[in-house]
């Protein structure tokens, strides 16, 4: 049976001891890291290959509702990768620290080679699981349980690209099930925790999870929200695009690296929060601790390397010092900031990236309630809220990644936080490109009217046919001809100079037009629009005398 007792004086998180098990030797740690990285295709040695989900924002419900997703409850605990190899179990924290624990986990009997006794206990070889270690309390009794959310590899074979249902079946049939079929051998030490597959449900049963699962789970352990896992997307270590989690605003937290600055005579420390921007440390904000925490960090020789977990507290006052590096006495003591330190955690090895912190801050401001989540994904699809009205407001409101992106990234539509914003975009848009962005000259009020004709070109749907004809008559300054109809002003479309080759922008007509343009090859773009092209040079014909004195007859081209 699992036991919740940890080493005396050890730090616990929601009843889970952080220092569970025994640390491995540095050489063993490096060997395990190299083998794990080779299996899953990972390169870092300071971050474990664990996927990190995005905080759910308004607008993400469209992606979740339009694609296959599973939903499950998220409990408060410690995130680990569990490595099963040669009869041993290793817990791998997010900063790639590895500790050995005791866990009996045999290979599924029917996976054994032919001729091998089915009662033979064969240990797993390089099976990698992803889960959260939680502590269930029943009165005075507490039990540690590793809730398994996913699997990365089974006996050395990566399975990250399999569908989510297939990965969950592997966990149940090849990891959890054999523990119940085969008894542990005599003399085997007791397990330090239980192994349980986390129950996941289709997205249309989110109401059942909210009304039934969350209240039942909350009786034994603390709940921290919901997790939305895509069915078709692979398991992606690192910041994972498409994986979302919803957490109540009161429980949203962010990980920062603590910075220390000394001022005054005698020197007195001040503390600041540091984040990462592409693995580079960047100052984010100052933090004011309680007297007890301040004294603890002041005496901590490793304070500048600590990772602190902070929550939002609108009532907490943060002292913002001046730029005078010689004193702490000047500043605004009534400044209302957004972070309040609550302590540091050993299982986090580095702070958040800047773009993920921006999402957390936006999620705090949006404050999505549990009732809204249930309304987004009803049990009956006919009761689904009108997506067109919501998409209209989403079109008018910039997304979180655009709002917090630097100016250089806002020009071309960006994408989510994971991945490279603007990757694969063309350097400039052609006048008849139906995927071109809307012109900044168009008033915002016309955007809502244009949403009802989504099949039309974004550059033309904001004017009627009469307005387009008048727009074509607008005099434009004469100058040097543009090459291949490409824009020269960084994607700013001018309505007055846009050609209108089609009246009906249905999908079949657009497809036919694209095929026609592709067949034209290297001809000028406006040649396909019925406009006059530059006259081509005519080939010389008749008796042609070359420089070497040779005479040849060239026949004229037939017209």
XYZ file of C-alpha atoms in Angstrom:
559
model
C 0.000 0.000 0.000
C 1.061 3.573 -0.610
C 2.075 5.642 2.315
C 1.873 9.389 2.734
C 4.628 9.591 5.304
C 7.728 11.407 4.123
C 11.133 12.134 5.590
C 11.127 14.153 8.753
C 11.255 17.858 8.057
C 10.836 17.429 4.284
C 8.850 19.944 2.272
C 5.376 18.874 1.146
C 2.996 20.230 -1.470
C -0.658 19.398 -0.788
C 0.571 16.520 1.371
C 3.045 15.211 -1.240
C 6.684 15.114 -0.069
C 8.941 16.790 -2.612
C 11.987 14.703 -1.655
C 10.266 11.337 -2.124
C 12.733 8.514 -2.733
C 16.523 8.616 -2.935
C 18.633 10.828 -5.224
C 20.623 8.956 -7.872
C 24.351 9.289 -8.485
C 25.376 12.024 -10.908
C 26.737 9.486 -13.426
C 23.512 7.473 -13.294
C 21.532 10.677 -13.745
C 23.469 11.619 -16.890
C 23.082 8.135 -18.367
C 19.335 8.148 -17.758
C 18.968 11.642 -19.220
C 20.867 10.717 -22.386
C 18.775 7.588 -22.948
C 15.476 9.385 -22.285
C 16.414 12.205 -24.661
C 17.331 9.688 -27.350
C 13.964 7.924 -27.030
C 11.715 11.013 -27.092
C 13.873 13.290 -29.274
C 14.757 15.861 -26.608
C 17.976 17.877 -26.238
C 17.795 19.794 -22.942
C 19.474 18.577 -19.774
C 18.005 21.236 -17.460
C 14.346 20.683 -18.409
C 12.623 17.316 -18.522
C 10.607 16.422 -21.666
C 7.262 17.216 -20.009
C 4.503 18.956 -21.951
C 3.264 22.286 -20.586
C -0.301 23.337 -21.406
C -1.633 26.800 -22.134
C -3.980 28.657 -19.829
C -7.434 28.688 -21.411
C -8.515 32.107 -22.653
C -11.692 33.349 -24.279
C -11.534 32.193 -27.876
C -9.783 28.897 -27.152
C -13.171 27.238 -26.690
C -13.653 27.399 -30.467
C -10.599 25.226 -31.084
C -11.601 22.813 -28.327
C -15.186 22.625 -29.579
C -14.296 22.081 -33.232
C -11.731 19.293 -32.693
C -11.782 15.994 -30.749
C -10.793 16.669 -27.125
C -10.857 14.813 -23.827
C -11.427 16.587 -20.516
C -10.431 15.548 -16.996
C -10.041 17.113 -13.577
C -6.695 18.588 -12.532
C -5.553 17.938 -8.971
C -3.019 19.830 -6.883
C 0.190 17.824 -6.629
C 3.709 17.425 -7.983
C 4.237 16.775 -11.693
C 6.599 13.916 -12.573
C 7.738 11.688 -15.380
C 7.932 8.081 -14.158
C 10.661 5.959 -15.757
C 10.367 2.168 -15.460
C 13.601 0.354 -16.304
C 15.123 -2.960 -15.137
C 12.768 -3.326 -12.189
C 13.467 0.186 -10.923
C 11.245 3.269 -10.910
C 12.604 6.802 -11.204
C 10.613 9.985 -10.600
C 11.803 12.812 -12.871
C 10.887 16.376 -11.873
C 10.457 19.274 -14.259
C 14.022 20.502 -13.727
C 15.275 17.009 -14.705
C 16.164 15.999 -11.168
C 15.886 12.204 -10.779
C 15.070 10.224 -7.625
C 14.637 6.467 -7.272
C 11.493 5.094 -5.631
C 10.044 1.646 -4.982
C 7.272 0.471 -7.327
C 6.327 -3.004 -8.562
C 5.398 -2.804 -12.252
C 5.740 -5.968 -14.409
C 5.332 -6.347 -18.162
C 1.970 -7.559 -19.458
C 2.080 -11.415 -19.533
C 0.859 -11.810 -23.131
C 3.627 -9.462 -24.306
C 6.251 -12.039 -23.360
C 8.030 -14.052 -26.027
C 6.575 -17.436 -27.042
C 7.594 -20.231 -24.730
C 8.027 -18.014 -21.668
C 5.899 -18.899 -18.648
C 3.045 -16.396 -18.307
C 3.625 -16.254 -14.553
C 7.183 -15.040 -15.066
C 7.687 -11.509 -13.805
C 9.555 -9.437 -16.399
C 10.238 -5.764 -15.588
C 9.617 -2.883 -17.962
C 12.526 -1.610 -20.041
C 12.448 2.158 -20.674
C 8.752 2.852 -20.237
C 8.131 6.585 -19.671
C 4.876 7.820 -18.094
C 3.549 11.318 -17.374
C 1.533 11.998 -14.245
C 0.868 14.013 -11.108
C 1.635 12.697 -7.635
C -1.271 13.576 -5.319
C -2.190 12.852 -1.722
C -5.692 11.526 -0.995
C -6.810 12.037 2.605
C -9.532 10.046 4.317
C -9.740 11.264 7.870
C -6.372 10.668 9.491
C -5.257 8.320 6.706
C -3.393 9.609 3.652
C -2.436 7.715 0.492
C -0.044 8.828 -2.248
C -1.258 8.205 -5.806
C 0.441 8.844 -9.130
C -2.348 9.899 -11.516
C -1.198 8.960 -15.027
C -2.229 11.392 -17.767
C -0.131 10.146 -20.684
C 2.644 7.840 -21.877
C 5.715 8.767 -23.927
C 7.331 5.374 -24.526
C 6.534 1.707 -23.902
C 9.550 -0.566 -23.435
C 11.811 1.751 -25.403
C 9.375 2.389 -28.282
C 8.066 5.978 -28.493
C 4.266 6.196 -28.679
C 3.881 9.988 -28.532
C 2.415 10.202 -32.053
C -0.382 7.701 -31.355
C -3.929 8.917 -30.741
C -4.796 9.833 -27.184
C -7.240 6.913 -26.806
C -4.531 4.465 -27.877
C -2.031 5.954 -25.437
C -4.535 5.711 -22.580
C -5.262 2.068 -23.474
C -1.539 1.305 -23.338
C -1.363 2.760 -19.831
C -4.298 0.700 -18.603
C -3.494 -2.594 -20.348
C 0.321 -2.601 -20.181
C 1.143 -0.662 -17.002
C -1.753 -0.498 -14.531
C -3.462 -3.806 -15.387
C -0.478 -6.176 -14.920
C 0.076 -4.811 -11.393
C -3.290 -6.342 -10.448
C -2.805 -9.594 -12.371
C 0.610 -10.559 -11.004
C 1.433 -10.486 -7.283
C 4.781 -8.991 -6.257
C 7.517 -11.513 -5.414
C 8.282 -12.350 -1.825
C 10.577 -9.897 -0.139
C 9.722 -7.089 -2.547
C 9.572 -3.768 -0.632
C 6.150 -2.092 -0.464
C 5.223 0.486 -3.074
C 5.652 4.126 -2.138
C 2.491 5.141 -4.018
C -0.411 3.774 -6.018
C -0.576 3.855 -9.817
C -3.927 4.976 -11.284
C -4.978 6.004 -14.786
C -6.654 9.410 -14.753
C -10.272 9.187 -15.946
C -10.839 11.235 -19.100
C -14.127 11.989 -20.862
C -15.154 13.328 -24.298
C -15.559 17.083 -24.392
C -19.371 16.857 -24.598
C -19.367 15.309 -21.097
C -17.698 18.281 -19.451
C -20.947 18.872 -17.564
C -20.652 15.417 -15.977
C -17.065 16.172 -14.957
C -18.079 19.493 -13.400
C -21.191 18.270 -11.588
C -20.070 14.774 -10.519
C -16.312 14.246 -10.749
C -15.097 17.519 -9.229
C -17.267 17.308 -6.062
C -16.259 13.685 -5.503
C -12.531 14.331 -5.985
C -12.634 17.437 -3.784
C -13.632 15.279 -0.815
C -10.175 13.661 -0.644
C -7.799 16.101 -2.364
C -7.611 19.660 -3.632
C -8.786 20.297 -7.177
C -7.094 22.870 -9.415
C -9.409 22.968 -12.439
C -9.749 21.093 -15.732
C -7.375 19.796 -18.410
C -8.360 19.723 -22.108
C -6.201 17.254 -24.065
C -6.365 16.997 -27.894
C -7.076 13.522 -29.239
C -5.312 13.764 -32.595
C -2.265 15.847 -31.689
C 0.880 14.037 -30.513
C 2.413 14.382 -27.076
C 4.789 17.342 -27.438
C 7.443 17.930 -24.754
C 7.887 21.566 -23.762
C 5.286 24.263 -24.366
C 2.559 22.245 -26.085
C 0.261 23.858 -28.626
C -3.333 22.662 -28.361
C -3.140 21.475 -24.738
C -5.248 23.718 -22.482
C -6.010 23.862 -18.788
C -8.557 25.943 -16.923
C -7.856 27.025 -13.367
C -9.914 29.291 -11.086
C -8.479 32.786 -10.909
C -7.816 32.410 -7.194
C -5.530 29.446 -7.926
C -3.714 30.727 -11.017
C -0.005 30.901 -10.278
C 3.191 31.729 -12.123
C 6.778 30.607 -11.570
C 9.460 33.294 -11.329
C 13.142 33.276 -10.614
C 13.970 35.389 -7.585
C 16.396 38.260 -8.080
C 18.261 40.041 -5.263
C 19.508 43.637 -5.280
C 21.492 45.244 -2.435
C 21.283 48.957 -1.589
C 22.129 51.358 1.230
C 24.600 51.428 4.129
C 24.612 48.892 5.669
C 23.500 46.894 2.593
C 19.870 45.821 2.645
C 18.376 43.437 0.062
C 15.412 44.016 -2.211
C 13.759 41.258 -4.204
C 12.509 41.208 -7.788
C 10.832 38.722 -10.127
C 12.682 37.454 -13.199
C 11.211 35.624 -16.208
C 12.719 34.087 -19.329
C 12.546 35.502 -22.844
C 13.973 32.805 -25.126
C 15.984 31.411 -22.206
C 17.348 34.891 -21.369
C 16.635 36.343 -17.915
C 14.458 39.470 -18.039
C 13.290 41.673 -15.142
C 9.516 41.525 -14.699
C 8.514 43.252 -11.449
C 9.401 43.892 -7.817
C 7.989 41.761 -5.013
C 7.349 42.629 -1.363
C 7.500 39.739 1.103
C 5.996 39.453 4.536
C 8.535 40.107 7.345
C 8.952 36.368 7.958
C 9.544 35.516 4.288
C 11.801 38.555 3.838
C 14.047 37.441 6.674
C 14.141 33.863 5.361
C 15.224 34.956 1.888
C 17.657 37.544 3.293
C 19.561 34.778 5.054
C 19.306 32.377 2.095
C 22.667 32.290 0.278
C 20.987 30.781 -2.793
C 18.077 33.237 -2.910
C 18.996 34.496 -6.398
C 18.609 30.966 -7.820
C 15.269 30.148 -6.189
C 12.125 29.580 -8.223
C 9.167 31.147 -6.405
C 5.532 30.318 -7.091
C 3.334 33.414 -7.003
C -0.416 33.920 -6.996
C -2.504 36.981 -7.772
C -3.624 39.017 -4.745
C -5.290 42.362 -5.608
C -5.135 43.484 -1.959
C -1.361 43.097 -1.575
C 0.710 46.293 -1.703
C 4.093 46.117 -3.416
C 6.847 48.661 -2.788
C 8.337 49.956 -6.043
C 11.768 51.561 -5.448
C 13.178 54.444 -7.437
C 16.044 54.173 -9.912
C 18.440 55.459 -7.257
C 20.684 52.454 -6.652
C 21.990 53.820 -3.337
C 18.821 53.621 -1.241
C 15.495 51.864 -0.756
C 13.902 54.857 0.959
C 12.444 56.517 -2.142
C 9.592 54.963 -4.062
C 5.832 54.474 -4.187
C 4.771 52.396 -1.202
C 1.106 52.430 -2.340
C 1.752 50.792 -5.732
C -0.769 48.013 -6.378
C 1.022 45.216 -8.279
C -0.014 41.771 -9.416
C 2.256 39.256 -7.672
C 2.540 38.040 -4.081
C 5.176 35.501 -3.259
C 4.046 32.408 -1.388
C 7.197 30.274 -1.370
C 9.698 28.425 -3.501
C 9.481 24.927 -4.953
C 12.312 22.508 -5.579
C 10.618 20.730 -8.466
C 10.668 23.790 -10.750
C 14.041 24.492 -12.331
C 13.383 27.671 -14.306
C 10.803 30.468 -14.537
C 8.105 30.975 -17.133
C 8.681 32.234 -20.653
C 7.384 35.761 -21.282
C 4.547 34.741 -23.634
C 3.131 32.201 -21.168
C 3.187 34.771 -18.387
C 1.193 37.091 -20.656
C -1.442 34.373 -21.068
C -1.713 33.868 -17.316
C -2.125 37.605 -16.757
C -4.823 37.742 -19.431
C -6.591 34.726 -17.917
C -6.660 36.530 -14.566
C -8.274 39.569 -16.179
C -10.834 37.462 -18.106
C -11.787 35.378 -15.034
C -13.605 32.560 -16.861
C -16.089 30.838 -14.538
C -16.922 27.144 -14.338
C -20.475 27.878 -15.500
C -19.103 29.375 -18.713
C -17.030 26.251 -19.372
C -20.159 24.106 -19.069
C -22.061 26.464 -21.360
C -19.295 26.332 -23.973
C -19.504 22.525 -24.240
C -23.093 21.365 -23.510
C -24.138 17.704 -23.415
C -26.648 18.374 -26.191
C -24.904 19.775 -29.314
C -28.113 21.618 -30.288
C -27.725 23.773 -27.173
C -24.284 24.920 -28.242
C -23.947 28.735 -28.103
C -23.883 30.682 -31.355
C -20.282 30.536 -32.513
C -20.752 33.105 -35.290
C -21.568 35.885 -32.844
C -18.627 34.920 -30.673
C -16.292 34.667 -33.644
C -17.392 38.148 -34.687
C -16.281 39.595 -31.369
C -13.139 37.488 -31.515
C -12.374 38.974 -34.963
C -12.724 42.482 -33.607
C -10.663 41.801 -30.476
C -6.955 40.955 -30.784
C -5.900 37.601 -29.391
C -3.696 37.241 -26.344
C -0.625 36.353 -28.353
C -1.105 39.389 -30.647
C -1.805 41.755 -27.781
C 1.366 40.886 -25.928
C 3.544 40.244 -28.975
C 6.318 42.696 -29.917
C 5.537 45.087 -32.813
C 7.632 43.063 -35.261
C 5.440 40.010 -34.605
C 2.091 41.830 -34.825
C 2.379 42.672 -38.537
C 1.686 39.209 -39.853
C -0.879 37.027 -38.198
C 0.628 35.282 -35.586
C -0.373 31.962 -34.155
C -0.353 30.717 -30.654
C 2.224 30.963 -28.029
C 3.857 27.743 -29.057
C 5.631 27.726 -32.362
C 6.975 30.560 -34.446
C 4.481 33.396 -35.111
C 4.366 34.183 -38.812
C 6.227 31.035 -39.824
C 5.619 30.133 -43.450
C 4.032 33.489 -44.335
C 4.758 35.048 -47.701
C 6.853 38.243 -47.656
C 4.076 40.284 -49.261
C 0.554 39.706 -50.531
C -0.606 39.966 -54.130
C -3.570 42.104 -55.046
C -5.768 39.126 -55.885
C -4.684 37.044 -52.898
C -7.838 35.954 -51.078
C -5.814 35.139 -47.929
C -4.434 38.673 -47.583
C -5.152 40.510 -44.298
C -7.733 43.315 -44.180
C -6.624 46.833 -44.905
C -5.925 49.041 -41.873
C -7.722 51.840 -43.703
C -11.066 50.058 -43.347
C -13.043 51.273 -40.299
C -13.572 48.759 -37.512
C -17.354 49.058 -37.800
C -17.331 47.475 -41.241
C -15.559 44.372 -39.975
C -18.669 43.131 -38.166
C -20.785 43.598 -41.304
C -18.285 41.635 -43.352
C -18.376 38.564 -41.108
C -21.660 37.412 -42.678
C -19.953 36.916 -46.064
C -16.972 34.899 -44.907
C -16.432 33.376 -48.345
C -15.555 36.741 -49.879
C -12.079 38.128 -50.236
C -11.005 39.962 -47.050
C -9.694 42.786 -49.191
C -12.958 43.269 -51.143
C -15.832 42.250 -48.884
C -15.979 45.644 -47.197
C -17.302 47.432 -50.313
C -20.288 46.791 -52.524
C -19.901 46.214 -56.260
C -20.894 49.833 -56.914
C -18.257 51.102 -54.517
C -15.654 48.811 -56.044
C -16.350 50.209 -59.528
C -15.969 53.738 -58.227
C -12.845 52.716 -56.358
C -11.284 51.482 -59.577
C -11.726 54.947 -61.096
C -9.693 56.643 -58.388
C -6.636 58.267 -59.889
C -3.419 56.810 -58.567
C -0.049 58.543 -58.930
C 1.874 57.288 -61.930
C 5.266 55.828 -61.278
C 7.438 52.844 -61.879
C 5.467 49.657 -62.405
C 5.339 47.232 -59.463
C 6.814 43.793 -60.035
C 4.202 41.027 -60.351
C 1.563 43.078 -58.599
C 3.302 42.852 -55.207
C 2.675 45.493 -52.580
C 5.546 47.789 -51.694
C 4.240 49.230 -48.433
C 4.545 46.287 -46.030
C 1.189 44.576 -46.530
C -0.984 47.721 -46.422
C -3.722 47.085 -49.001
C -5.160 50.139 -50.778
C -8.796 49.678 -51.745
C -8.457 52.137 -54.628
C -5.871 50.044 -56.429
C -7.364 46.569 -55.939
C -8.715 44.751 -58.982
C -12.091 43.025 -58.799
C -11.857 39.998 -61.116
C -14.846 38.118 -59.677
C -18.302 39.019 -58.460
C -19.337 35.745 -56.788
C -16.742 34.524 -54.320
C -18.051 30.988 -53.893
C -15.564 28.200 -53.232
C -15.913 26.600 -56.687
C -15.238 29.885 -58.479
C -12.222 30.611 -56.307
C -10.835 27.123 -56.944
C -11.302 27.537 -60.699
C -9.605 30.934 -60.602
C -6.657 29.560 -58.665
C -6.291 26.713 -61.179
C -6.378 29.241 -64.017
C -3.656 31.332 -62.383
C -1.509 28.250 -61.836
C -1.867 27.238 -65.496
C -0.726 30.637 -66.686
C 2.766 29.946 -65.340
C 5.041 32.965 -65.493
C 2.590 35.312 -67.184
C 1.882 38.595 -65.443
C -0.817 38.460 -62.760
C -2.897 41.171 -64.363
C -2.803 39.337 -67.717
C -5.165 36.773 -66.202
C -7.470 39.607 -65.148
C -8.060 40.798 -68.701
C -5.626 43.734 -68.516
C -3.094 44.522 -71.213
C 0.334 43.030 -70.645
C 3.650 44.509 -71.774
C 4.253 43.804 -75.498
C 6.721 40.975 -75.939
C 9.798 41.378 -78.109
C 9.329 39.832 -81.581
C 11.898 37.329 -82.770
C 14.001 38.258 -85.783
C 13.269 36.220 -88.911
C 14.497 35.959 -92.513
C 18.152 35.630 -93.548
C 20.232 36.009 -90.385
C 24.003 36.605 -90.699
C 25.941 35.750 -87.535
C 29.189 37.363 -86.361
C 31.149 34.393 -87.685
C 29.740 34.955 -91.177
C 27.318 32.024 -91.196
C 23.985 32.614 -92.931
C 20.786 30.992 -91.705
C 17.116 31.354 -92.614
C 14.576 31.771 -89.803
C 10.906 31.386 -90.646
C 8.475 33.954 -89.198
C 6.119 32.854 -86.439
C 2.590 32.031 -87.517
C -0.098 34.219 -85.931
